[in-house]
């Protein structure tokens, strides 16, 4: 769905109505409002490619999980290990999508995959890193 399209205009109006209703029922700090915005964001991202939405979901869950684990850990060593594992996961998927084609071409030993680069993969990966 492109930003300059009739489809996006109808999607935007539907989301605007849902946000309006959620704010009226739950106030500006309600969890319902956040869930509506999260659902709308995933729906918009899914309109590009449903498979990429799974990647976004994986990075989101990984970021949320790392934040939850860091919130309860008091040991500096355990916190460093958690951040290290989180960074390995998020940066690993980013490097895979960005550089697998180059590595496959240069080495000749990796199978050639035709991977499309997910829309905004760098953005949401680094946003997640910033949250943790």
Short mmCIF file of C-alpha atoms in Angstrom, two decimals:
data_model
loop_
_atom_site.label_atom_id
_atom_site.label_comp_id
_atom_site.label_asym_id
_atom_site.label_seq_id
_atom_site.Cartn_x
_atom_site.Cartn_y
_atom_site.Cartn_z
CA UNK A 1 0.00 0.00 0.00
CA UNK A 2 1.56 3.26 -1.07
CA UNK A 3 1.14 6.45 0.91
CA UNK A 4 -0.30 8.28 -2.09
CA UNK A 5 -3.21 5.97 -2.89
CA UNK A 6 -6.91 5.69 -2.28
CA UNK A 7 -6.30 2.43 -0.42
CA UNK A 8 -4.06 4.20 2.10
CA UNK A 9 -6.58 7.03 2.51
CA UNK A 10 -9.32 4.56 3.51
CA UNK A 11 -6.89 2.68 5.77
CA UNK A 12 -5.85 5.94 7.44
CA UNK A 13 -9.47 7.00 8.00
CA UNK A 14 -10.32 3.61 9.51
CA UNK A 15 -7.32 3.79 11.86
CA UNK A 16 -8.17 7.39 12.76
CA UNK A 17 -11.71 6.32 13.72
CA UNK A 18 -10.38 3.42 15.80
CA UNK A 19 -7.89 5.69 17.59
CA UNK A 20 -10.63 8.24 18.23
CA UNK A 21 -12.86 5.56 19.77
CA UNK A 22 -9.97 4.08 21.81
CA UNK A 23 -9.03 7.50 23.20
CA UNK A 24 -12.62 8.26 24.12
CA UNK A 25 -13.01 4.97 25.97
CA UNK A 26 -9.60 4.58 27.60
CA UNK A 27 -8.07 8.06 27.76
CA UNK A 28 -4.79 9.07 26.20
CA UNK A 29 -2.73 6.62 28.28
CA UNK A 30 -4.84 3.54 27.72
CA UNK A 31 -3.46 0.21 26.70
CA UNK A 32 -6.27 -0.17 24.17
CA UNK A 33 -4.95 2.87 22.29
CA UNK A 34 -1.46 1.37 22.13
CA UNK A 35 -2.83 -1.95 20.91
CA UNK A 36 -4.84 -0.21 18.17
CA UNK A 37 -1.75 1.66 16.99
CA UNK A 38 0.38 -1.49 17.14
CA UNK A 39 -2.20 -3.46 15.17
CA UNK A 40 -2.48 -0.69 12.57
CA UNK A 41 1.30 -0.57 12.21
CA UNK A 42 1.51 -4.32 11.67
CA UNK A 43 -1.40 -4.20 9.20
CA UNK A 44 0.32 -1.45 7.21
CA UNK A 45 3.64 -3.33 7.20
CA UNK A 46 1.89 -6.57 6.20
CA UNK A 47 0.47 -4.80 3.14
CA UNK A 48 4.00 -4.74 1.67
CA UNK A 49 4.79 -8.42 2.28
CA UNK A 50 3.23 -10.75 4.83
CA UNK A 51 6.51 -12.63 5.32
CA UNK A 52 8.30 -9.46 6.33
CA UNK A 53 5.70 -8.88 9.04
CA UNK A 54 6.93 -12.07 10.71
CA UNK A 55 10.43 -10.60 10.77
CA UNK A 56 9.09 -7.40 12.32
CA UNK A 57 7.17 -9.48 14.87
CA UNK A 58 10.31 -11.48 15.72
CA UNK A 59 12.37 -8.33 16.28
CA UNK A 60 9.52 -6.81 18.32
CA UNK A 61 9.21 -9.88 20.56
CA UNK A 62 12.99 -10.10 20.94
CA UNK A 63 13.17 -6.42 21.93
CA UNK A 64 10.28 -6.75 24.36
CA UNK A 65 11.75 -9.91 25.88
CA UNK A 66 15.20 -8.37 26.30
CA UNK A 67 13.67 -5.34 27.99
CA UNK A 68 11.67 -7.52 30.37
CA UNK A 69 14.73 -9.61 31.26
CA UNK A 70 16.90 -6.53 31.79
CA UNK A 71 14.27 -4.99 34.06
CA UNK A 72 14.57 -7.83 36.59
CA UNK A 73 18.28 -8.62 36.36
CA UNK A 74 20.60 -7.04 38.89
CA UNK A 75 23.86 -8.79 38.04
CA UNK A 76 26.01 -6.71 35.67
CA UNK A 77 27.38 -9.87 34.05
CA UNK A 78 23.89 -11.24 33.36
CA UNK A 79 22.78 -7.87 31.98
CA UNK A 80 25.78 -7.77 29.63
CA UNK A 81 25.06 -11.32 28.48
CA UNK A 82 21.42 -10.42 27.80
CA UNK A 83 22.36 -7.34 25.79
CA UNK A 84 25.00 -9.34 23.91
CA UNK A 85 22.52 -12.07 23.00
CA UNK A 86 19.95 -9.47 21.98
CA UNK A 87 22.43 -7.60 19.78
CA UNK A 88 23.57 -10.86 18.18
CA UNK A 89 19.98 -11.72 17.29
CA UNK A 90 18.94 -8.33 15.93
CA UNK A 91 22.19 -7.50 14.14
CA UNK A 92 22.42 -11.09 12.88
CA UNK A 93 19.12 -10.86 11.03
CA UNK A 94 20.05 -7.41 9.73
CA UNK A 95 23.40 -8.63 8.39
CA UNK A 96 21.76 -11.71 6.90
CA UNK A 97 19.31 -9.71 4.83
CA UNK A 98 21.81 -7.02 3.87
CA UNK A 99 24.92 -9.06 3.14
CA UNK A 100 23.95 -12.68 2.40
CA UNK A 101 23.80 -12.05 -1.35
CA UNK A 102 27.27 -10.51 -1.34
CA UNK A 103 28.73 -13.31 0.79
CA UNK A 104 27.13 -15.92 -1.46
CA UNK A 105 28.49 -14.29 -4.58
CA UNK A 106 32.02 -13.79 -3.23
CA UNK A 107 32.45 -17.18 -1.57
CA UNK A 108 30.74 -19.37 -4.13
CA UNK A 109 30.13 -21.91 -1.35
CA UNK A 110 26.82 -20.58 -0.04
CA UNK A 111 23.62 -21.43 -1.87
CA UNK A 112 22.25 -18.53 -3.85
CA UNK A 113 18.99 -17.23 -2.42
CA UNK A 114 16.88 -14.54 -4.00
CA UNK A 115 16.03 -12.50 -0.94
CA UNK A 116 14.25 -9.19 -1.07
CA UNK A 117 15.38 -6.67 1.49
CA UNK A 118 12.50 -6.07 3.92
CA UNK A 119 11.16 -2.52 3.93
CA UNK A 120 12.64 -0.57 6.84
CA UNK A 121 14.66 -3.47 8.27
CA UNK A 122 17.53 -1.19 9.31
CA UNK A 123 15.14 1.35 10.82
CA UNK A 124 13.18 -1.02 13.03
CA UNK A 125 16.32 -2.97 13.99
CA UNK A 126 18.12 0.14 15.21
CA UNK A 127 14.95 1.49 16.84
CA UNK A 128 14.74 -1.75 18.81
CA UNK A 129 18.40 -1.50 19.80
CA UNK A 130 17.73 2.04 20.99
CA UNK A 131 14.88 0.80 23.19
CA UNK A 132 16.99 -1.84 24.90
#
